[in-house]
């Protein structure tokens, strides 16, 4: 589950800033999730806080309520167009949990400017954000 730890940190960072998402996930606390990207299989469990934890016991890989299979070239697709990843993603298992995960992940947004502001201050973060938008 070593590879799952950074992913859990990133997802939980986004969820921590989105109370609506955690509240939407809460009814599924205790449910397990399996994520596959090519040959990599990762297991997660949804905690009572609405955040995810790695499934150290590995139970999610075999007994997951929801299975998500991402295309093997997901990292490259994310750089090109995140919607391509969603189009090629396969989700199966518990319908309610799967639909909730799909909704939450489609609507989660990273506020990069807020994260930068915590590191370098409001004005430099704003300027870097505007520069990034101009370059994109």
PDB file of C-alpha atoms in Angstrom:
ATOM      1  CA  UNK A   1       0.000   0.000   0.000  1.00  0.00           C
ATOM      2  CA  UNK A   2       3.052   2.269  -0.194  1.00  0.00           C
ATOM      3  CA  UNK A   3       1.850   3.806  -3.481  1.00  0.00           C
ATOM      4  CA  UNK A   4      -1.561   4.518  -1.988  1.00  0.00           C
ATOM      5  CA  UNK A   5      -0.275   6.836   0.766  1.00  0.00           C
ATOM      6  CA  UNK A   6       0.532   9.887  -1.426  1.00  0.00           C
ATOM      7  CA  UNK A   7      -2.747   9.447  -3.299  1.00  0.00           C
ATOM      8  CA  UNK A   8      -4.707   9.334  -0.031  1.00  0.00           C
ATOM      9  CA  UNK A   9      -2.940  12.477   1.164  1.00  0.00           C
ATOM     10  CA  UNK A  10      -3.826  14.314  -2.051  1.00  0.00           C
ATOM     11  CA  UNK A  11      -7.467  13.174  -2.047  1.00  0.00           C
ATOM     12  CA  UNK A  12      -7.891  13.950   1.637  1.00  0.00           C
ATOM     13  CA  UNK A  13      -6.366  17.394   1.112  1.00  0.00           C
ATOM     14  CA  UNK A  14      -9.063  18.146  -1.457  1.00  0.00           C
ATOM     15  CA  UNK A  15     -11.797  16.617   0.709  1.00  0.00           C
ATOM     16  CA  UNK A  16     -10.675  18.567   3.780  1.00  0.00           C
ATOM     17  CA  UNK A  17     -11.404  21.783   1.897  1.00  0.00           C
ATOM     18  CA  UNK A  18     -14.790  20.544   0.654  1.00  0.00           C
ATOM     19  CA  UNK A  19     -17.181  19.892   3.528  1.00  0.00           C
ATOM     20  CA  UNK A  20     -20.018  19.216   1.071  1.00  0.00           C
ATOM     21  CA  UNK A  21     -18.029  16.275  -0.353  1.00  0.00           C
ATOM     22  CA  UNK A  22     -17.252  14.741   3.049  1.00  0.00           C
ATOM     23  CA  UNK A  23     -20.911  15.048   4.069  1.00  0.00           C
ATOM     24  CA  UNK A  24     -21.970  13.352   0.850  1.00  0.00           C
ATOM     25  CA  UNK A  25     -19.545  10.469   1.503  1.00  0.00           C
ATOM     26  CA  UNK A  26     -20.417   9.964   5.204  1.00  0.00           C
ATOM     27  CA  UNK A  27     -23.275   7.480   4.637  1.00  0.00           C
ATOM     28  CA  UNK A  28     -20.701   5.120   3.109  1.00  0.00           C
ATOM     29  CA  UNK A  29     -18.230   5.166   6.004  1.00  0.00           C
ATOM     30  CA  UNK A  30     -16.544   1.798   6.388  1.00  0.00           C
ATOM     31  CA  UNK A  31     -16.960   0.919   2.699  1.00  0.00           C
ATOM     32  CA  UNK A  32     -13.910  -0.269   0.811  1.00  0.00           C
ATOM     33  CA  UNK A  33     -12.704   0.852  -2.586  1.00  0.00           C
ATOM     34  CA  UNK A  34     -10.318  -0.761  -5.051  1.00  0.00           C
ATOM     35  CA  UNK A  35      -8.474   1.416  -7.547  1.00  0.00           C
ATOM     36  CA  UNK A  36      -6.630  -0.100 -10.491  1.00  0.00           C
ATOM     37  CA  UNK A  37      -4.268   1.758 -12.792  1.00  0.00           C
ATOM     38  CA  UNK A  38      -2.714  -0.709 -15.180  1.00  0.00           C
ATOM     39  CA  UNK A  39      -1.033  -3.406 -13.077  1.00  0.00           C
ATOM     40  CA  UNK A  40      -1.228  -1.336  -9.860  1.00  0.00           C
ATOM     41  CA  UNK A  41      -4.017  -2.207  -7.412  1.00  0.00           C
ATOM     42  CA  UNK A  42      -4.650   0.054  -4.450  1.00  0.00           C
ATOM     43  CA  UNK A  43      -7.087  -0.422  -1.580  1.00  0.00           C
ATOM     44  CA  UNK A  44      -8.832   2.289   0.415  1.00  0.00           C
ATOM     45  CA  UNK A  45     -11.430   2.483   3.142  1.00  0.00           C
ATOM     46  CA  UNK A  46     -13.747   5.440   3.765  1.00  0.00           C
ATOM     47  CA  UNK A  47     -13.458   6.597   7.365  1.00  0.00           C
ATOM     48  CA  UNK A  48     -16.208   8.020   9.607  1.00  0.00           C
ATOM     49  CA  UNK A  49     -14.757  11.500   8.971  1.00  0.00           C
ATOM     50  CA  UNK A  50     -15.518  11.362   5.244  1.00  0.00           C
ATOM     51  CA  UNK A  51     -11.810  11.009   4.483  1.00  0.00           C
ATOM     52  CA  UNK A  52      -9.998   7.987   3.052  1.00  0.00           C
ATOM     53  CA  UNK A  53      -7.339   5.757   4.574  1.00  0.00           C
ATOM     54  CA  UNK A  54      -5.164   3.166   2.908  1.00  0.00           C
ATOM     55  CA  UNK A  55      -6.397  -0.334   3.458  1.00  0.00           C
ATOM     56  CA  UNK A  56      -3.263  -1.727   5.074  1.00  0.00           C
ATOM     57  CA  UNK A  57      -4.841  -5.159   5.479  1.00  0.00           C
ATOM     58  CA  UNK A  58      -5.427  -5.275   1.725  1.00  0.00           C
ATOM     59  CA  UNK A  59      -9.070  -6.212   2.192  1.00  0.00           C
ATOM     60  CA  UNK A  60     -10.298  -3.585  -0.270  1.00  0.00           C
ATOM     61  CA  UNK A  61      -8.533  -5.307  -3.125  1.00  0.00           C
ATOM     62  CA  UNK A  62     -10.600  -8.461  -2.667  1.00  0.00           C
ATOM     63  CA  UNK A  63     -13.761  -7.286  -0.901  1.00  0.00           C
ATOM     64  CA  UNK A  64     -14.316  -3.779  -2.223  1.00  0.00           C
ATOM     65  CA  UNK A  65     -17.786  -2.313  -2.478  1.00  0.00           C
ATOM     66  CA  UNK A  66     -16.622  -0.346  -5.519  1.00  0.00           C
ATOM     67  CA  UNK A  67     -13.955  -1.084  -8.120  1.00  0.00           C
ATOM     68  CA  UNK A  68     -12.518   1.779 -10.178  1.00  0.00           C
ATOM     69  CA  UNK A  69     -10.327   0.973 -13.164  1.00  0.00           C
ATOM     70  CA  UNK A  70      -8.429   3.904 -14.648  1.00  0.00           C
ATOM     71  CA  UNK A  71      -6.686   3.790 -18.029  1.00  0.00           C
ATOM     72  CA  UNK A  72      -2.998   2.809 -17.778  1.00  0.00           C
ATOM     73  CA  UNK A  73      -1.932   6.186 -19.221  1.00  0.00           C
ATOM     74  CA  UNK A  74      -3.887   8.210 -16.641  1.00  0.00           C
ATOM     75  CA  UNK A  75      -0.956  10.473 -15.609  1.00  0.00           C
ATOM     76  CA  UNK A  76      -0.408  11.555 -19.223  1.00  0.00           C
ATOM     77  CA  UNK A  77      -4.128  11.982 -19.860  1.00  0.00           C
ATOM     78  CA  UNK A  78      -4.446  14.185 -16.779  1.00  0.00           C
ATOM     79  CA  UNK A  79      -1.844  16.534 -18.208  1.00  0.00           C
ATOM     80  CA  UNK A  80      -3.697  16.668 -21.525  1.00  0.00           C
ATOM     81  CA  UNK A  81      -7.345  16.659 -20.509  1.00  0.00           C
ATOM     82  CA  UNK A  82      -8.791  15.308 -17.247  1.00  0.00           C
ATOM     83  CA  UNK A  83     -12.142  14.650 -18.916  1.00  0.00           C
ATOM     84  CA  UNK A  84     -10.451  11.962 -21.041  1.00  0.00           C
ATOM     85  CA  UNK A  85      -9.640  10.052 -17.858  1.00  0.00           C
ATOM     86  CA  UNK A  86     -13.265  10.175 -16.729  1.00  0.00           C
ATOM     87  CA  UNK A  87     -14.459   9.012 -20.156  1.00  0.00           C
ATOM     88  CA  UNK A  88     -12.195   5.961 -20.033  1.00  0.00           C
ATOM     89  CA  UNK A  89     -12.705   5.097 -16.364  1.00  0.00           C
ATOM     90  CA  UNK A  90     -14.720   2.005 -15.484  1.00  0.00           C
ATOM     91  CA  UNK A  91     -16.631   1.960 -12.196  1.00  0.00           C
ATOM     92  CA  UNK A  92     -18.455  -1.081 -10.849  1.00  0.00           C
ATOM     93  CA  UNK A  93     -19.909  -2.319  -7.590  1.00  0.00           C
ATOM     94  CA  UNK A  94     -22.349  -0.767  -5.131  1.00  0.00           C
ATOM     95  CA  UNK A  95     -24.361   1.634  -7.281  1.00  0.00           C
ATOM     96  CA  UNK A  96     -25.057   4.262  -4.612  1.00  0.00           C
ATOM     97  CA  UNK A  97     -21.452   4.403  -3.412  1.00  0.00           C
ATOM     98  CA  UNK A  98     -20.153   4.407  -7.011  1.00  0.00           C
ATOM     99  CA  UNK A  99     -22.483   7.244  -8.043  1.00  0.00           C
ATOM    100  CA  UNK A 100     -21.513   9.260  -4.970  1.00  0.00           C
ATOM    101  CA  UNK A 101     -17.793   8.752  -5.638  1.00  0.00           C
ATOM    102  CA  UNK A 102     -18.303   9.699  -9.274  1.00  0.00           C
ATOM    103  CA  UNK A 103     -20.157  12.890  -8.315  1.00  0.00           C
ATOM    104  CA  UNK A 104     -17.634  13.885  -5.635  1.00  0.00           C
ATOM    105  CA  UNK A 105     -14.559  13.304  -7.809  1.00  0.00           C
ATOM    106  CA  UNK A 106     -16.099  15.117 -10.780  1.00  0.00           C
ATOM    107  CA  UNK A 107     -16.829  18.186  -8.663  1.00  0.00           C
ATOM    108  CA  UNK A 108     -13.801  18.356  -6.360  1.00  0.00           C
ATOM    109  CA  UNK A 109     -11.583  21.280  -7.232  1.00  0.00           C
ATOM    110  CA  UNK A 110      -8.109  22.139  -6.065  1.00  0.00           C
ATOM    111  CA  UNK A 111      -7.697  25.718  -4.880  1.00  0.00           C
ATOM    112  CA  UNK A 112      -4.027  26.021  -5.751  1.00  0.00           C
ATOM    113  CA  UNK A 113      -4.017  29.732  -4.974  1.00  0.00           C
ATOM    114  CA  UNK A 114      -5.154  29.104  -1.390  1.00  0.00           C
ATOM    115  CA  UNK A 115      -2.466  26.463  -0.906  1.00  0.00           C
ATOM    116  CA  UNK A 116       0.194  28.773  -2.325  1.00  0.00           C
ATOM    117  CA  UNK A 117      -1.021  31.631  -0.140  1.00  0.00           C
ATOM    118  CA  UNK A 118      -0.379  29.504   2.931  1.00  0.00           C
ATOM    119  CA  UNK A 119       3.214  29.063   1.804  1.00  0.00           C
ATOM    120  CA  UNK A 120       4.190  32.386   0.251  1.00  0.00           C
ATOM    121  CA  UNK A 121       1.449  34.879   1.120  1.00  0.00           C
ATOM    122  CA  UNK A 122      -1.693  36.141  -0.586  1.00  0.00           C
ATOM    123  CA  UNK A 123      -0.264  38.575  -3.131  1.00  0.00           C
ATOM    124  CA  UNK A 124       2.570  36.370  -4.452  1.00  0.00           C
ATOM    125  CA  UNK A 125       0.137  33.452  -4.662  1.00  0.00           C
ATOM    126  CA  UNK A 126      -2.337  35.558  -6.639  1.00  0.00           C
ATOM    127  CA  UNK A 127       0.375  36.693  -9.028  1.00  0.00           C
ATOM    128  CA  UNK A 128       1.664  33.158  -9.566  1.00  0.00           C
ATOM    129  CA  UNK A 129      -1.880  31.930 -10.163  1.00  0.00           C
ATOM    130  CA  UNK A 130      -2.503  34.640 -12.750  1.00  0.00           C
ATOM    131  CA  UNK A 131       0.836  33.852 -14.404  1.00  0.00           C
ATOM    132  CA  UNK A 132      -0.052  30.158 -14.512  1.00  0.00           C
ATOM    133  CA  UNK A 133      -3.423  30.937 -16.090  1.00  0.00           C
ATOM    134  CA  UNK A 134      -1.784  33.167 -18.694  1.00  0.00           C
ATOM    135  CA  UNK A 135       0.756  30.450 -19.579  1.00  0.00           C
ATOM    136  CA  UNK A 136      -1.937  27.822 -19.860  1.00  0.00           C
TER     137      UNK A 136
END
